[in-house]
Every structure is written in structure tokens, then in C-alpha cells.
Amino acid sequence: MLTQTRLRHDLTSLETDEMTMRSDDALPSVKEILAAESIVVVGASEDQSKFGGRLFRMLLRHRFKGRIYPVSSSRKELFGVLTYPTVAELPEAPALAVILVPRDAALATVQACVEKGAKGVIVVTAQFSDAGPEGAEIERQMVEIARKGRARLWGPNCLGIISPAKRLVLNSSLALDVDHLVQSPVGFVSQSGALMATLFDKARRRGFGFSHMISVGNQADLELCDFVDFLLDDPDTEVICTYVEGLQDPARFRAVAAKACAKGKPWLMLKSGRTEAGAQAAFSHTASLAGSFRAFEAVCEEHGIVLVDDQDAMQMLAACLVRYRNRPFRHLAVMSPSGGSAALACDRLSEAGIPLAQFDAETDRALKTVLGAPSAGNPVDFSASSPGVVGKAMELVARDGAADAALCLITTAPVLDQTCAAIADSAGRDFPTLFVIHPGESADTARAALVDRQVPYFDSFDDAIRVLKGWHAIGRCKPARASQDDERPAGLTHVTWPVGEALGEFETKAVLESYGIPVNRGSVAKDAEQAVRISAGLIFPVVVKVVSSDIVHKSDVGGVILDLPDAAAVGDAVRSMQARVRKVMPDAVIDGYLVQEMVGGGTEFIVGVNFDRDFGPMIVVGVGGVLVELLDDVAVASAPVSPTRAAEMLGSLKAAKLLQGIRGRAPLDVGALSKLVSRVSWLASDHRDRLVELDVNPVLVRSNGGGCVAVDGRALLRDLPAPKLNVNV
Ligand code: ADP
Ligand code: MG
């Protein structure tokens, strides 16, 4: 171990080196680090109760092809491998160093490894930034040492790597105590080290593996995106899986996601923190509807990253994509011996948004003949048909071309193994057939027949749905979308917001209007008399609303009176409103009364903006009005969006049918609403340095051709940090 004096001396010499330091690009890449032909393990032992003991044994057990140097001050050899008392005494510069020493010795060990010439330093030792500010400071110094020595730090507090592709195991899990590492072209990068070995273990049972599994730890230097970027270029990886808790560098994340999209490598994402509430939920509806998870979800969708529900679905989807060579999946065929099972499944598939394939009439006829059934179609009910007949039916389905995959729901029946084998064989190797095997042990021979053929099966319908949902979402990224959304609508000028933090309806609508957004006419009165005078210049009926910076939701305190037919009604409304608000909120300061035109008819939508700390301004649109939180039906995207993209957002709402016109009602003016959403999104984009939240609720949308009008608005303004955007990889 280095002494304090020595460490200080080395830091000084490295500082001089800094003069000749090249740019960041010259730092070793993950690829270079993983190409290591020599590894030093500091803190290696034979003791299997210790991380260092287990990790070192796994490294040897899986026969890493390069040279291995254990460093131990107490032992001459470990498992027959010669040790070195210090890093400095190694016979060569190790390309990769793994550090498992106690926390207090970690910094000096990083220093020694970097000085010896290691390109990558994996610090398994924990208790740094994960333990508090003191640890964070040591972690910062580790990075500094690595930087100065042109090395990359990996971790600390990480569980290394399991790489069947490189035959490199630097992980201490006993799940690795196996003879053979199964390799599949799936890479996994994880913010949870434990999840990595767990997935490895589970996949193995189905004969499935990974290319590289990487634990990122505290991401002090190398971070998740560095590893994903590596996997994108890695010839051994076709599908990328990640487990993410939070992002280090959201701009980099976007850039890497765009690269994945351009390369067509599917990226499956498991994300924790779904239930985290919006940060400023109290001010606007938008913030409570568009919390940080929704923003993350939106950015993933924009870049074609597929969010999955759980780790098993992620792994099974990856397995399916590999098995069927990333074949796109749009429409599904359902096959079952049980009409009931098939019908239940179809309901669930429809809820999950997975469309059933519509076979050609010719196929339907042929299926009828083959199955001897009075009618046939999708779902295919093959009842108690023999394996041979079921196989023929499968052949017809695969040949039809309307279905991209078949889901076979298996219930108890004789010769299940032969039936499953016949389906799998007749479908052909490339046509995706997925099985849900409902029975228990009695169907184990069927499961074995599928494992033999490397055909994926699930034990529950829910598992299958989760995978199919993810698969269906793959390939939806449109790299062209970004450029289309860059087109600023003609005539939009940048407007400055009035001074103040929380702006009420009147000021907010003035800004909206300057962005070409239709608002209803109105003015603020001090008292009933002035309100009456203002109403004379408006078209009746009119509306009176309380103006007060102490009141967030006006109608909650009786601060909105609609449909006032004449001047006398306006005067009465102001007086009664004053009395009511004083009673309900005696401390609220009333600044005046907004008298405005009433907008007749129209369906209520909410359009809002929420500034996300990772991704900047997000535009939100959904079903509005007073029930907005209860309905929770919104679509979220990064601002700005084009009217076309806004229309897509509207189409994705549960209430999309409302827009198309239901129960004999005319379709709503989607074109006008899309234009409004796009304009609000440009407003958000222009004011990304100040606009924290904006609620335009409601926008009243009339039937086609009738346009839409914003009748309420509020905004929260504050100086915001500039998020780094549009960084290229
Ligand atoms: P708040 O959201 O602060 O309670 P709003 O101004 O949104 O107050 O008014 C509450 C409800 O009253 C709206 O959701 C809408 O249904 C209706 N409303 C408000 N202003 C108008 C208007 N000018 N024309 C028609 N309906 C209106
Ligand atoms: Mg409102």
C-alpha cells in the first residue's frame, strides 16, 4: 500500500502530466477496457465468505484468457496463482484493475493501479457517495486520480461484470458457480448489481444467457450510457436491456437513445420510481399529472426505448427478439384448444392494445375444412383436434401473412407434447410462436418439447401479455420526428412574461394570445360597478371569476359564476361572489373580478407544461375540466411538438374516441386543438429558462370546424437551470 507521502508525491507528478493531457475523447473507451489481456485483483483471497475470495475464484473458474495478477500482502499464492505484495511490483501494466480492499485503503489503491498503467479501474468497495458527503469527497478524488492518469473509473460500489462473450467474470455471486456461461446476444447494464446475477441465474434455467452484464455502481466516472454506447457498437450484442433508477446525464441518454434508434438495436428498459409524485403537485394539475416518470416514459417513447413492467418480461422479450431476429410484430394470431381461454385472451389483448390479425377469406375457408369446424377465423379454436391437424392449421396461419406471431394457449389435453411440437414445427423456425402453458406438471413434457426447439413459453397469460406489449412497442421510433418538430410555426415571436412568480388567468391568457392561441375576451374589474361597465363591451352571456393570488382553484371557493345573461346579473354575481369567497377564505386578498365572455358548448381538455429537471419542458394534453386528476388520461411529450405530433398524442388518449365523436355526436376539432397544443409547446420551449408549470384548463373544443378556446390559465415562473440538450454521441 502507498504511504501518504508517496501519494502526495504522485499527485504532484500527475498534475504536471495534466499539461499534456489530451481531450476527453482520448480516454480509454469501455471497448478498450474490456479488451484487457491482463487483470490485477487487489484484495483477492481464497476466503469464500469474502467478495474478494469469491470474485477471484469465479475469474479463475471461467478461464479468463489473459494474465491474472492477484495482489495479496499475506499470501504467496492463491488457488495456485502467484501473488504480488503490491501493485507497484507487478511485472507489467495491468489493463484492468479490480479493487476489493477495505474502504479506507481504496483511494491509495486506485492511485497505485492508475500509476502502474491500468486503463480501467473497477472499484467494488462500497461506502463512498452511497454513504454520504465524506465518502462522496473520496469518490471525487478517485475520479480525479483516474482522469489525471488517463484511466476510467468504474463504480465504486459496483458488482463488476459477467461477460460470457469475453469469458470475463468479475463478480462475486455464487450464481456463477457453474461450469458453463451461456452466451446470447443480449447485453445488460444495471444500476442494481444484485439484479444482474439474479437475471443471469434465471435465464440459465431456460438455456438463455447474455453477452455482457454490467453493474454500474455509483457511476462516479463511467456511467450507464457509456456502457450502453459500448453495447450499441458491440458485435456480440443485438438487444440491450437496462435497469435504471435515475440518470446521470439526461442529454447523453437522449443522444445514446437516438443512436440505438438509428442502429435499430432494441433497447429494453426497466425503470424504478414509477410512483414518484410530481415535484410541485400543489400548483398545477399538469405537474401532478406529468410527474418525472411520465416525462421519462415520454422520452423513452420518442426514442424507441421500450419500457417493460418487470425483469422477467424484459428477459423473456429479449429472448424472443433474439430467437426471432428482431422480427417486427404488429398483429397476432391466437390459437387454443379452448374457446373460452381464447375469448378471455382476446379481451385482455384488446385492453393491452395488441391487435388481432384478420386472416384472408381463403385462409378462413381452409381452416374451416382442416378443423372440420362450422366457422373459423382468429382466434383459432382447434378443440380436440389431433396434433397433425393442429399442425396443418398452424401452417395455414403462418402462411396467411396477416399475423406476425402466434400465441398458443395450452390447456390440459392428451398428447400435449405432440401438439406443441406439431405447432412449433409447422410454424417454421422464423415464425414467432409463443406458448402459454396453463396446466401444471402434467404439461412438463410439452414444456420440454418447446425448450428442445428453443421456442419461448410462459406459465401465465400475464407474462405473455407483458412481453407482447413490449414487442409491439418496438420499432415505433421515428428518427425523422425530431426534425419535423423543429419547424417553428410562422409568425411566432418570442414574448416576455410579465414579472411575478405565480401568474393568474388574465396575465397568462395575454401571453397565450400573443402565441396565437385563441382565448375568450375579458377584463378585470375592481368592483361590481366596474364589472357591469366591462360587461357592456362584451357579448352576453358572460362569466365572472375571482382574481386572487391566494386562490389556486377558483371554482373550489365559489369564485366562478357562469352564464350571466345581462348587466344586472353581473353586478349581483360580483357581490355574491365577494361574500362567498370572504366566508370560505377569510384571509384571501381579492384583487378583482374577471369579467369574460362565456364560451358555449365544447368539450373540456387540459393543455399544460411541466418543466422536468432531466428533460426540460414537457407538453401535456388530456381530458380536462375539474375531473382532470380523477380521469388521469394524458399524453406527454418533450416540447416543442408539431401539430402532427400533437394529433398523435391526442390519438393515444383513452378519450381518443371522444375526439372522433361518439354516440351520434359530431367529431371534435382535432386540427384546431393540435395546433393549439403545438403553439403551447413552442411557448414552453421558448421559455425553458423560466416556465416551471403552465395549466391551460380547460380548453373548450367545439365540433369540427368550430375551433377551440382557452378559457382558463395559470403559470408558475422561476429561474431554471439550463438542461444540456442535443449533445451528439
Ligand atoms: P378554476 O379552474 O380556477 O376552478 P376555471 O376558470 O377553469 O376555474 O372555471 C371552472 C370551470 O368553469 C371550467 O372548467 C369550465 O367548465 C367553466 N368555465 C370557466 N370559464 C368559462 C367560460 N368563459 N366559458 C365557458 N365555461 C367556462
Ligand atoms: Mg380551470
GROMACS .gro file of N, CA and C in nm, residues 30 189 216 219 222-232 247-254 256-257 267:
model
   78
   30VAL      N    1  -1.485   0.196  -2.311
   30VAL     CA    2  -1.526   0.071  -2.246
   30VAL      C    3  -1.475  -0.047  -2.330
  189VAL      N    4  -2.714  -0.370  -1.870
  189VAL     CA    5  -2.644  -0.271  -1.787
  189VAL      C    6  -2.738  -0.237  -1.672
  216VAL      N    7  -2.311  -0.087  -1.282
  216VAL     CA    8  -2.250   0.046  -1.294
  216VAL      C    9  -2.214   0.110  -1.160
  219GLN      N   10  -2.145   0.515  -1.049
  219GLN     CA   11  -2.124   0.589  -1.176
  219GLN      C   12  -2.044   0.718  -1.156
  222LEU      N   13  -1.735   0.637  -1.534
  222LEU     CA   14  -1.811   0.566  -1.638
  222LEU      C   15  -1.955   0.555  -1.590
  223GLU      N   16  -2.048   0.589  -1.678
  223GLU     CA   17  -2.189   0.582  -1.636
  223GLU      C   18  -2.266   0.493  -1.733
  224LEU      N   19  -2.389   0.467  -1.695
  224LEU     CA   20  -2.475   0.376  -1.770
  224LEU      C   21  -2.466   0.397  -1.922
  225CYS      N   22  -2.472   0.522  -1.966
  225CYS     CA   23  -2.474   0.548  -2.111
  225CYS      C   24  -2.342   0.510  -2.178
  226ASP      N   25  -2.231   0.518  -2.106
  226ASP     CA   26  -2.103   0.475  -2.164
  226ASP      C   27  -2.111   0.327  -2.198
  227PHE      N   28  -2.174   0.251  -2.110
  227PHE     CA   29  -2.182   0.107  -2.132
  227PHE      C   30  -2.285   0.073  -2.241
  228VAL      N   31  -2.396   0.147  -2.241
  228VAL     CA   32  -2.497   0.121  -2.346
  228VAL      C   33  -2.435   0.156  -2.482
  229ASP      N   34  -2.363   0.266  -2.485
  229ASP     CA   35  -2.297   0.307  -2.609
  229ASP      C   36  -2.202   0.196  -2.658
  230PHE      N   37  -2.130   0.138  -2.565
  230PHE     CA   38  -2.041   0.027  -2.599
  230PHE      C   39  -2.121  -0.088  -2.660
  231LEU      N   40  -2.232  -0.123  -2.594
  231LEU     CA   41  -2.313  -0.237  -2.642
  231LEU      C   42  -2.372  -0.209  -2.780
  232LEU      N   43  -2.399  -0.082  -2.809
  232LEU     CA   44  -2.455  -0.048  -2.939
  232LEU      C   45  -2.357  -0.079  -3.052
  247LEU      N   46  -3.099   0.903  -1.391
  247LEU     CA   47  -3.000   0.926  -1.496
  247LEU      C   48  -2.891   1.023  -1.450
  248GLN      N   49  -2.766   0.994  -1.489
  248GLN     CA   50  -2.655   1.082  -1.459
  248GLN      C   51  -2.657   1.202  -1.552
  249ASP      N   52  -2.683   1.174  -1.679
  249ASP     CA   53  -2.668   1.275  -1.782
  249ASP      C   54  -2.782   1.258  -1.884
  250PRO      N   55  -2.895   1.323  -1.859
  250PRO     CA   56  -3.011   1.304  -1.945
  250PRO      C   57  -2.985   1.338  -2.092
  251ALA      N   58  -2.901   1.438  -2.117
  251ALA     CA   59  -2.874   1.475  -2.256
  251ALA      C   60  -2.800   1.362  -2.327
  252ARG      N   61  -2.705   1.304  -2.256
  252ARG     CA   62  -2.630   1.191  -2.312
  252ARG      C   63  -2.726   1.073  -2.335
  253PHE      N   64  -2.817   1.056  -2.242
  253PHE     CA   65  -2.915   0.948  -2.254
  253PHE      C   66  -2.994   0.962  -2.383
  254ARG      N   67  -3.040   1.085  -2.410
  254ARG     CA   68  -3.114   1.109  -2.534
  254ARG      C   69  -3.028   1.077  -2.656
  256VAL      N   70  -2.765   0.878  -2.681
  256VAL     CA   71  -2.739   0.734  -2.695
  256VAL      C   72  -2.867   0.664  -2.743
  257ALA      N   73  -2.981   0.710  -2.693
  257ALA     CA   74  -3.109   0.652  -2.736
  257ALA      C   75  -3.130   0.675  -2.885
  267TRP      N   76  -3.378  -0.154  -2.738
  267TRP     CA   77  -3.331  -0.120  -2.604
  267TRP      C   78  -3.450  -0.135  -2.510
   0.00000   0.00000   0.00000
